[in-house]
Amino acid sequence: MALERKIQLAAYGLFIAALFLAPAFGDEFWLNRIAKYLVYGMLGVAIALTWGYAGILNLGQGLFFGMGAYMLAMSLKLSSPTSLAQGSDTPVPDFMLWNAEPGAPTDLCCINKGSVLWLPFQHQWFGLAMGIVLPVVIAGVLGAIIFRKRISGVFVSIITLALVLLVRLVLVDAQPITNGFNGLTDLGWLTIGGIEFDPYSRATYYLCAASLSLTLIAARLLADTRASLILQAIRDDQLRARYLGFDVPVYQTFFFVVSAAIAGYAGMLYVVVTEFASPTFMDLSFSVTMVVWAAVGGRSSLLGACIGAILINMIEAQVSETEALVEAWKAIIGLIFVLVVLFMPRGLGGLAHSLVARFQRDEQPSVSATAGAARSETA
Amino acid sequence: MNQALALNGLSVAFGGFKAIKNVSLSVASGELRVLLGANGAGKTTLMDLISGKIRSTDGSVRVFGHDITNWPEHRIARAGIGRKFQIPSVFRDLTVEQNIQVACCNKHPSVFANLRFGVSAEQRRRIAEILDLTGLVAVARKTAAFLSHGQTQWLELGMLMAQDPKVILLDEPTAGMTHAETSKTADIINRLKGRHTLLVVEHDMGFVREIAQHITVLHLGEVLAEGSVAEIETDARVRAAYLGSKGIS
């Protein structure tokens, strides 16, 4: 037990050290790309928390990611130079002018019916705060409804899946204030305390690395609490947990909300790194892809799911850019998924876990007799 | 006498079919009461009603004077009722120790009260004690899914000890057990007597004699008879309805 703990600590330490050492090995372009993968890593952590620990398979995590992204993108859009050069004293997004009715005043208050919603986003802190607050509130309400109604298993997946598609539809339809299919592009840079986060700078990379590290550590600590143990108990047998006196929906909603907050945070970082927000964040395929990352990395391991997300994206980029494989790369990625699901159902994290267990058995022959007996019984 | 559990005119109907009809029952504090009855007599349904799994259509349930009729399950549990299911129900992916630890957390059951690490020294001592009482020390680190049937039953009893409810409902605690396992279970249950009030559904008459003081016989959703083991064994109505002419074998 203690040895396992030490190895786990070492793995986290090594991973975080690697994050901060990476800038020594590549140029700004490469770092920007890795920063994007680190954001995906945060999504892996968010999925592992709900899927692995709570047994809630959310097929609409993109909803919270997209919300975070759009909230910050709205603020950054208003701070972009083009929004300030539209012939008014206050910033106005360019796409609103393109579609404005003749004679409409060039001001956020009334250029179109919904534009007033944009007003508070002139303050960057408002966009930053809403990037977390909105996913948290929506997840809280959604979780309270779903879990109070005792909906579980595949039905939660169907509801979340339907919801992300619904919101995507509304987002595209609200073209006057969201720029529809085109999303929000041509954004300004995030500025905090005088530091400008140019996407192709080390500062932005370190922001992502620090955010991922903090998320991992916080999620790990959360997973070590008694509340997490009770959550896992609820995952195994809801009814039993109820009869022990636990208010099951509150536990499920709490962890669902934490996961949504992480996804919202990741969405904001993604906007900083890639300088756009688009309805594709709420595509079904993106939300499903996140689940695949977590499955490959190991859904019951926070670090595993995180590494899974980063690794798959690195392999994907490598393979898709190799000339000989341009036609075949999707098949290769698909094959990797199939092999992992067939031969490592618990993913990379599960594999590491079994290796540690085997190592432990070899190390301590005195214990191995009982452990071995226990294992052969279980086999 | 101090009443731990009092049912008053409890009834439930499923689409016109009255599964429980006007059942009144009173169990004194510290008593062990056995519920006897043929299949379909309503024993498990009665437990479901008390623990909140199904809602009654009439009547009331009181625990030490508090009316808990039709409360949500977790609030009934917090009011002091613990339950063991007929099909043993434990947290299969957690270790034996973790299972008992979860049950220990029920003194402060909210999420925020549990956003802390580890267990207190007091709880650790209690967990060790429970593992010892239930004979699960050797398998404490084992995942619960890999326990034998008997061990799973004992683990669930251990979880009840950790939960420490005032009233314990046991639904066929010896179902599917070997003779040796049954007598160990009787030991565990006898240890719970006095400290807790118990209501036990059981078919095995040998086992009932080992643990019972009072027996209540249910028949077709109604209380047919109530009394000591000897009284029930000689009751003509019980013989006719349940035991058969040969008596308790």
XYZ file of C-alpha atoms in Angstrom:
628
model
C 0.000 0.000 0.000
C 2.678 2.444 1.055
C 4.867 1.545 -1.917
C 1.979 2.051 -4.290
C 1.409 5.457 -2.763
C 5.067 6.373 -3.258
C 5.004 5.316 -6.902
C 1.841 7.300 -7.448
C 3.421 10.391 -5.900
C 6.522 9.903 -8.032
C 4.410 9.593 -11.185
C 2.631 12.856 -10.467
C 5.923 14.554 -9.604
C 7.608 13.331 -12.794
C 4.698 14.342 -14.967
C 4.520 17.851 -13.536
C 8.304 18.237 -13.783
C 8.104 17.163 -17.429
C 5.439 19.796 -18.067
C 7.713 22.559 -16.835
C 10.835 21.223 -18.538
C 9.205 20.863 -21.964
C 9.944 24.463 -23.105
C 13.635 23.545 -23.192
C 13.004 21.110 -26.040
C 11.016 22.994 -28.623
C 10.190 26.267 -30.313
C 7.159 28.485 -29.728
C 5.114 26.837 -32.453
C 5.610 23.400 -30.924
C 4.873 24.748 -27.440
C 1.591 26.243 -28.612
C 0.561 22.876 -29.887
C 1.575 21.103 -26.685
C -0.307 23.738 -24.671
C -3.422 22.758 -26.602
C -2.857 19.119 -25.678
C -2.428 20.068 -22.030
C -5.895 21.628 -22.194
C -7.182 18.295 -23.536
C -5.409 16.691 -20.589
C -7.564 18.769 -18.251
C -10.637 17.426 -20.030
C -9.302 13.909 -19.454
C -9.137 14.645 -15.710
C -12.701 16.020 -15.765
C -14.010 12.890 -17.495
C -12.129 10.509 -15.176
C -13.599 12.260 -12.152
C -17.206 11.704 -13.229
C -16.839 8.473 -15.201
C -14.246 6.648 -13.135
C -15.119 7.834 -9.648
C -18.849 8.560 -9.908
C -19.766 6.116 -12.681
C -21.499 8.931 -14.545
C -20.696 8.792 -18.252
C -21.233 12.341 -19.460
C -21.401 12.369 -23.266
C -21.891 16.123 -23.279
C -18.808 17.397 -21.489
C -18.296 19.650 -24.529
C -21.211 21.704 -23.266
C -19.227 22.927 -20.270
C -16.038 23.250 -22.305
C -17.876 25.313 -24.923
C -19.490 27.520 -22.284
C -16.134 28.336 -20.734
C -14.676 28.994 -24.173
C -17.475 31.313 -25.320
C -17.577 33.294 -22.082
C -13.917 34.224 -22.270
C -13.973 34.591 -26.065
C -16.705 37.228 -25.744
C -14.489 39.318 -23.497
C -11.434 38.807 -25.704
C -13.463 39.658 -28.808
C -14.323 43.022 -27.311
C -10.686 43.689 -26.448
C -9.553 42.885 -30.004
C -8.288 45.885 -32.008
C -10.894 45.370 -34.747
C -13.742 45.667 -32.263
C -12.367 49.032 -31.194
C -12.101 50.278 -34.794
C -15.732 50.046 -35.815
C -16.413 53.757 -35.626
C -17.825 53.993 -32.121
C -16.400 54.968 -28.743
C -17.083 51.559 -27.266
C -15.964 48.226 -28.739
C -18.402 46.437 -31.041
C -17.739 42.992 -32.581
C -17.249 43.288 -36.343
C -19.757 40.568 -37.235
C -22.539 42.519 -35.548
C -21.924 45.417 -37.945
C -21.928 43.171 -40.994
C -25.404 41.995 -40.132
C -26.777 45.190 -38.589
C -29.970 46.671 -39.976
C -29.475 49.961 -41.838
C -29.455 52.872 -39.427
C -28.896 50.785 -36.298
C -26.706 52.612 -33.769
C -23.134 51.331 -33.628
C -23.216 50.470 -29.968
C -23.502 47.246 -27.962
C -26.584 48.582 -26.200
C -28.798 48.398 -29.227
C -27.095 47.381 -32.455
C -29.362 44.316 -32.402
C -31.829 42.743 -30.010
C -29.437 40.573 -28.078
C -26.288 42.620 -28.157
C -26.962 44.082 -24.723
C -25.919 40.703 -23.302
C -22.410 41.531 -24.425
C -22.174 44.725 -22.343
C -20.730 43.250 -19.115
C -18.111 41.369 -21.155
C -16.291 44.653 -21.719
C -14.686 43.812 -18.396
C -12.310 40.941 -18.903
C -12.783 39.711 -15.337
C -16.472 39.222 -16.070
C -15.719 36.871 -18.954
C -13.171 35.022 -16.826
C -15.590 34.633 -13.935
C -18.497 33.562 -16.142
C -16.274 30.917 -17.774
C -16.428 29.029 -14.464
C -19.721 30.303 -13.026
C -21.914 29.424 -16.014
C -20.790 25.756 -16.313
C -21.048 25.387 -12.528
C -24.585 26.779 -12.372
C -25.793 24.785 -15.374
C -24.176 21.586 -14.088
C -25.665 22.217 -10.647
C -29.197 22.611 -11.981
C -28.837 19.739 -14.457
C -27.280 17.436 -11.853
C -29.916 18.270 -9.253
C -32.696 17.387 -11.711
C -31.107 14.230 -13.143
C -29.888 12.751 -9.874
C -32.933 13.695 -7.759
C -35.020 11.865 -10.354
C -32.705 8.872 -9.800
C -31.766 8.741 -13.452
C -28.608 6.705 -13.899
C -26.425 4.791 -16.289
C -27.016 5.115 -19.988
C -29.913 7.526 -19.498
C -27.613 10.174 -18.047
C -25.415 9.759 -21.133
C -28.407 10.189 -23.446
C -29.624 13.303 -21.656
C -26.213 14.981 -21.625
C -25.664 14.022 -25.257
C -29.016 15.495 -26.303
C -28.398 18.622 -24.285
C -25.046 19.470 -25.847
C -26.563 19.093 -29.320
C -29.510 21.263 -28.337
C -27.295 24.039 -27.027
C -25.144 23.804 -30.145
C -28.264 24.301 -32.262
C -29.309 27.357 -30.256
C -25.783 28.742 -30.427
C -25.664 28.463 -34.209
C -29.180 29.840 -34.494
C -28.432 32.914 -32.379
C -26.244 34.195 -35.181
C -26.656 37.951 -34.429
C -24.958 37.585 -31.065
C -22.806 34.451 -31.500
C -21.734 34.736 -35.142
C -23.333 31.315 -35.703
C -21.290 28.670 -37.481
C -18.294 30.939 -37.807
C -17.812 31.263 -34.083
C -15.779 33.997 -32.486
C -12.468 34.712 -34.192
C -9.995 37.563 -34.328
C -9.729 37.767 -30.542
C -7.541 39.983 -28.378
C -5.004 38.560 -25.976
C -5.778 37.702 -22.408
C -4.084 40.205 -20.102
C -3.667 39.526 -16.413
C -1.703 41.845 -14.148
C 0.172 43.402 -17.066
C 1.181 40.038 -18.576
C -0.118 39.581 -22.115
C -0.738 35.972 -23.030
C 0.392 35.835 -26.649
C -0.636 32.301 -27.736
C 2.815 31.698 -29.194
C 4.696 32.695 -26.062
C 6.227 30.780 -23.212
C 3.956 32.687 -20.805
C 0.885 31.039 -22.336
C 2.532 27.632 -22.238
C 3.400 28.062 -18.569
C -0.145 29.227 -17.871
C -1.460 25.956 -19.320
C 1.181 23.846 -17.586
C 0.443 25.488 -14.235
C -3.313 25.163 -14.739
C -3.030 21.467 -15.577
C -0.720 20.838 -12.618
C -3.064 22.604 -10.212
C -6.081 20.779 -11.637
C -4.320 17.430 -11.301
C -3.205 18.079 -7.733
C -6.598 19.433 -6.678
C -8.432 16.532 -8.326
C -6.006 14.044 -6.732
C -6.576 15.558 -3.278
C -10.328 15.503 -3.850
C -10.111 11.853 -4.886
C -8.343 11.062 -1.603
C -11.068 12.516 0.582
C -13.697 10.493 2.380
C -16.296 12.190 0.175
C -14.672 10.538 -2.853
C -14.732 7.151 -1.126
C -18.438 7.610 -0.437
C -18.933 8.656 -4.059
C -17.281 5.440 -5.234
C -19.524 3.535 -2.840
C -22.514 5.247 -4.430
C -21.197 4.232 -7.858
C -21.123 0.598 -6.733
C -24.521 0.494 -5.039
C -26.735 3.563 -4.746
C -29.392 1.874 -2.687
C -26.936 0.591 -0.084
C -25.507 4.108 0.259
C -28.980 5.572 0.756
C -29.681 3.106 3.555
C -26.481 4.192 5.255
C -27.926 7.712 5.391
C -26.123 9.398 2.487
C -28.016 11.904 0.377
C -26.943 10.348 -2.913
C -27.959 13.106 -5.391
C -25.978 15.722 -3.449
C -22.784 13.680 -3.785
C -23.329 13.026 -7.479
C -24.196 16.644 -8.214
C -21.177 17.915 -6.301
C -18.707 15.878 -8.346
C -20.602 16.587 -11.567
C -20.208 20.307 -10.827
C -16.490 19.992 -10.070
C -16.034 18.201 -13.386
C -17.979 20.931 -15.197
C -15.834 23.620 -13.566
C -12.658 21.899 -14.794
C -14.132 21.642 -18.305
C -15.115 25.332 -18.257
C -11.617 26.282 -17.125
C -10.156 24.149 -19.918
C -12.455 25.867 -22.420
C -11.134 29.264 -21.399
C -7.523 28.135 -21.705
C -8.276 26.687 -25.129
C -9.457 30.099 -26.314
C -6.277 31.713 -25.006
C -4.135 29.146 -26.829
C -6.007 28.914 -30.138
C -7.622 32.375 -30.408
C -11.078 31.201 -31.402
C -14.289 29.747 -30.050
C -16.572 27.757 -32.300
C -19.750 25.668 -32.174
C -17.606 22.660 -33.070
C -16.689 22.545 -29.351
C -20.236 21.314 -28.840
C -20.111 18.744 -31.643
C -21.033 15.270 -30.541
C -17.779 13.887 -31.933
C -15.685 16.136 -29.676
C -17.473 15.046 -26.495
C -17.167 11.398 -27.511
C -13.483 11.886 -28.317
C -12.877 13.094 -24.753
C -14.395 9.869 -23.452
C -12.091 7.866 -25.734
C -9.034 9.702 -24.346
C -10.125 8.823 -20.832
C -10.801 5.205 -21.828
C -7.332 4.797 -23.347
C -5.632 6.533 -20.431
C -7.667 4.693 -17.836
C -10.899 6.125 -16.566
C -10.269 5.217 -12.964
C -6.949 7.034 -12.969
C -6.863 10.835 -13.062
C -3.258 11.004 -14.218
C -3.848 8.132 -16.663
C -6.781 9.879 -18.335
C -4.768 13.095 -18.532
C -1.752 11.375 -20.116
C -4.098 9.438 -22.404
C -5.518 12.670 -23.797
C -2.095 14.216 -24.376
C -0.566 11.054 -25.819
C -3.361 10.340 -28.285
C -3.232 13.877 -29.607
C 0.545 13.746 -29.984
C 0.345 10.438 -31.843
C -2.502 11.760 -33.955
C -0.514 14.843 -34.953
C 2.591 12.776 -35.658
C 0.812 10.157 -37.748
C -1.378 12.570 -39.683
C 1.642 14.630 -40.691
C 3.729 11.690 -41.855
C 3.438 11.737 -45.628
C 3.264 7.978 -46.080
C 0.382 7.744 -43.628
C -1.716 10.702 -44.769
C -4.407 8.398 -46.108
C -4.239 5.810 -43.354
C -3.822 7.774 -40.140
C -7.437 7.611 -39.023
C -7.401 3.838 -39.412
C -4.209 3.660 -37.346
C -5.717 5.733 -34.514
C -8.873 3.623 -34.668
C -6.805 0.449 -34.451
C -5.024 1.749 -31.349
C -8.381 2.351 -29.679
C -9.640 -1.110 -30.529
C -6.462 -2.766 -29.254
C -6.522 -0.792 -26.020
C -10.163 -1.597 -25.318
C -9.578 -5.289 -26.107
C -6.337 -5.840 -24.225
C -6.228 -3.075 -21.617
C -9.820 -2.495 -20.548
C -8.610 -0.358 -17.671
C -6.385 1.701 -19.928
C -2.822 2.863 -19.349
C -3.589 3.722 -15.738
C -4.869 0.209 -15.099
C -1.769 -1.264 -16.750
C 0.512 0.792 -14.507
C -1.522 -0.318 -11.518
C -1.097 -4.027 -12.342
C 2.623 -3.562 -12.961
C 3.049 -1.955 -9.548
C 1.064 -4.771 -7.950
C 3.287 -7.390 -9.635
C 6.425 -5.528 -8.638
C 5.183 -5.354 -5.062
C 4.590 -9.094 -5.011
C 8.131 -9.805 -6.156
C 9.580 -7.371 -3.631
C 7.901 -8.741 -0.536
C 7.961 -12.547 -0.595
C 6.599 -12.740 2.973
C 3.397 -10.992 1.973
C 3.276 -12.527 -1.477
C 2.032 -15.868 -0.134
C -1.242 -14.413 1.097
C -1.487 -11.875 -1.705
C -0.866 -14.580 -4.257
C -3.494 -16.804 -2.716
C -5.953 -13.957 -2.773
C -5.127 -13.243 -6.389
C -5.468 -16.817 -7.578
C -8.884 -16.953 -5.905
C -9.926 -13.863 -7.754
C -8.612 -15.022 -11.095
C -41.517 -0.475 28.194
C -39.612 1.775 25.811
C -40.815 1.224 22.262
C -38.031 1.256 19.695
C -40.128 0.525 16.647
C -43.885 0.946 16.466
C -46.008 0.218 13.413
C -49.583 1.369 13.597
C -52.188 0.207 11.088
C -49.569 0.061 8.328
C -51.002 -0.793 4.906
C -49.868 -0.744 1.311
C -51.661 -1.595 -1.891
C -50.138 -2.232 -5.300
C -52.803 -1.468 -7.895
C -55.660 -2.788 -5.792
C -53.762 -5.721 -4.304
C -53.269 -5.169 -0.583
C -49.836 -6.589 0.167
C -49.847 -5.379 3.770
C -53.142 -5.004 5.623
C -53.382 -2.964 8.785
C -50.240 -4.306 10.444
C -49.568 -3.068 13.962
C -46.404 -4.162 15.677
C -44.392 -2.910 18.582
C -40.787 -3.868 19.294
C -39.241 -2.891 22.621
C -35.839 -1.301 22.847
C -33.113 -3.952 22.818
C -35.494 -6.714 21.771
C -34.868 -9.179 18.962
C -38.061 -9.907 17.075
C -38.334 -12.541 14.377
C -40.788 -12.162 11.521
C -42.047 -15.493 10.283
C -44.298 -16.236 7.358
C -44.700 -18.228 4.168
C -43.603 -16.874 0.804
C -45.730 -13.886 -0.131
C -46.769 -13.201 3.458
C -45.337 -9.673 3.142
C -42.198 -9.911 5.294
C -39.838 -8.186 2.872
C -42.550 -5.708 1.877
C -42.910 -4.783 5.543
C -39.156 -4.098 5.731
C -39.377 -2.039 2.542
C -42.121 0.036 4.156
C -40.172 0.641 7.347
C -36.944 1.565 5.558
C -38.645 3.822 2.996
C -38.057 1.766 -0.143
C -41.785 1.802 -0.819
C -44.357 4.268 0.455
C -47.262 3.130 2.594
C -50.824 3.988 1.679
C -52.020 4.091 5.270
C -50.748 3.885 8.848
C -47.579 5.077 10.506
C -44.037 4.012 11.425
C -42.411 5.412 14.547
C -38.840 5.077 15.771
C -38.460 5.921 19.450
C -41.575 8.083 19.152
C -40.518 9.948 15.976
C -42.894 9.587 13.071
C -40.819 8.588 10.029
C -43.662 7.406 7.799
C -42.789 7.736 4.111
C -39.618 9.752 4.654
C -36.866 9.476 2.004
C -34.545 6.498 2.631
C -31.497 8.476 3.696
C -33.473 10.413 6.316
C -34.960 7.227 7.720
C -31.427 5.857 7.945
C -30.306 8.990 9.759
C -33.282 8.612 12.139
C -31.704 5.343 13.272
C -32.800 2.489 11.043
C -30.259 0.211 9.392
C -31.054 -2.536 6.956
C -29.481 -5.679 5.573
C -30.831 -6.936 2.298
C -31.883 -10.444 1.381
C -29.406 -10.466 -1.489
C -26.211 -9.242 0.199
C -25.518 -5.714 -0.872
C -22.014 -4.298 -0.399
C -19.800 -1.900 -2.355
C -18.237 -4.437 -4.684
C -15.320 -2.409 -6.044
C -14.135 -1.187 -2.647
C -12.048 -3.215 -0.226
C -13.622 -4.788 2.845
C -11.994 -2.155 5.035
C -13.250 0.689 2.815
C -16.770 -0.727 2.913
C -16.784 -0.491 6.688
C -15.123 2.920 6.583
C -17.897 4.269 4.342
C -20.489 2.976 6.788
C -18.550 4.701 9.596
C -18.857 8.090 7.842
C -22.586 8.213 8.399
C -22.369 10.278 11.585
C -21.699 13.346 9.425
C -23.167 12.350 6.089
C -22.953 15.593 4.083
C -20.483 16.090 1.227
C -18.745 19.030 2.810
C -18.300 17.306 6.175
C -16.465 14.566 4.279
C -14.079 16.761 2.320
C -11.271 15.609 4.577
C -8.706 12.851 4.557
C -8.461 9.551 6.366
C -10.226 8.395 9.493
C -9.892 9.392 13.127
C -7.979 7.142 15.536
C -11.309 6.387 17.201
C -12.818 5.233 13.897
C -9.720 3.234 13.023
C -10.034 1.380 16.313
C -13.734 0.767 15.681
C -13.071 -0.547 12.149
C -10.444 -2.961 13.494
C -12.878 -4.119 16.161
C -15.633 -4.751 13.596
C -13.250 -6.637 11.301
C -12.374 -8.810 14.270
C -16.007 -9.413 15.332
C -17.037 -10.420 11.822
C -13.927 -12.524 11.242
C -12.849 -10.524 8.190
C -9.377 -9.437 9.356
C -7.583 -11.706 6.896
C -9.482 -10.304 3.916
C -9.563 -6.630 5.025
C -7.590 -5.467 1.973
C -9.478 -7.644 -0.469
C -11.957 -6.203 -2.943
C -15.468 -7.023 -1.750
C -16.494 -8.489 -5.122
C -14.131 -11.422 -4.477
C -15.545 -12.463 -1.114
C -17.419 -15.723 -0.651
C -21.168 -15.557 -0.144
C -20.893 -15.995 3.607
C -18.143 -13.400 3.914
C -20.254 -10.928 1.929
C -23.136 -11.444 4.368
C -20.807 -10.853 7.321
C -19.373 -7.775 5.680
C -22.849 -6.341 5.354
C -23.458 -7.116 9.030
C -20.143 -5.394 9.793
C -21.284 -2.345 7.856
C -24.426 -2.288 9.991
C -22.284 -2.384 13.127
C -20.265 0.548 11.801
C -23.416 2.438 10.925
C -24.565 1.748 14.491
C -28.302 2.302 13.990
C -30.716 2.018 16.893
C -32.950 -0.389 14.973
C -31.602 -3.053 12.607
C -33.705 -4.835 10.000
C -32.217 -8.133 8.809
C -33.728 -9.840 5.801
C -32.807 -13.549 5.824
C -29.264 -13.157 7.144
C -28.515 -16.870 6.716
C -29.914 -17.390 3.219
C -27.621 -19.671 1.255
C -25.225 -20.288 4.135
C -23.639 -23.565 5.190
C -24.309 -24.921 8.656
C -21.021 -23.603 10.065
C -21.587 -20.200 8.500
C -25.100 -20.069 9.956
C -23.879 -20.661 13.482
C -21.218 -17.976 13.113
C -23.920 -15.592 11.892
C -26.004 -16.458 14.955
C -22.992 -15.497 17.094
C -22.698 -12.137 15.379
C -26.409 -11.437 15.718
C -26.477 -12.436 19.378
C -23.703 -9.906 19.944
C -25.891 -7.181 18.413
C -28.724 -8.002 20.808
C -29.293 -5.589 23.655
C -27.219 -2.800 22.162
C -29.543 -2.644 19.130
C -33.166 -3.428 18.515
C -33.493 -6.079 15.825
C -36.239 -7.167 13.484
C -35.227 -10.339 11.630
C -36.917 -12.153 8.766
C -35.852 -15.790 8.834
C -37.018 -19.177 7.585
C -34.496 -21.488 9.213
C -36.276 -22.592 12.420
C -33.117 -23.964 13.981
C -31.575 -20.557 13.579
C -34.723 -18.856 14.902
C -34.525 -20.904 18.096
C -30.907 -19.852 18.518
C -31.625 -16.138 18.381
C -35.327 -15.430 18.971
C -37.141 -14.153 22.013
C -40.390 -13.106 20.379
C -41.899 -14.116 17.057
C -44.494 -12.350 14.962
C -46.159 -14.456 12.272
C -47.385 -12.767 9.111
C -49.898 -14.399 6.826
C -51.191 -12.875 3.584
C -50.196 -9.389 4.698
C -51.713 -9.577 8.167
C -50.414 -10.340 11.632
C -51.570 -13.849 12.397
C -49.985 -14.458 15.791
C -47.407 -13.093 18.161
C -45.638 -14.718 21.066
C -42.640 -16.657 22.372
C -41.082 -19.492 20.371
C -42.976 -22.078 22.424
C -46.300 -20.282 22.037
C -45.915 -19.965 18.288
C -44.906 -23.592 17.907
C -48.115 -24.715 19.552
C -50.454 -22.145 17.994
C -53.072 -23.964 15.950
C -53.612 -21.130 13.450
C -49.897 -20.866 12.747
C -49.675 -24.602 12.209
C -52.542 -24.467 9.763
C -51.265 -21.460 7.856
C -47.557 -22.005 7.782
C -45.850 -24.716 9.698
C -47.997 -27.600 8.537
C -49.375 -30.272 10.822
C -45.923 -31.588 11.708
C -45.011 -28.466 13.672
C -41.657 -26.728 13.658
C -39.120 -29.204 12.423
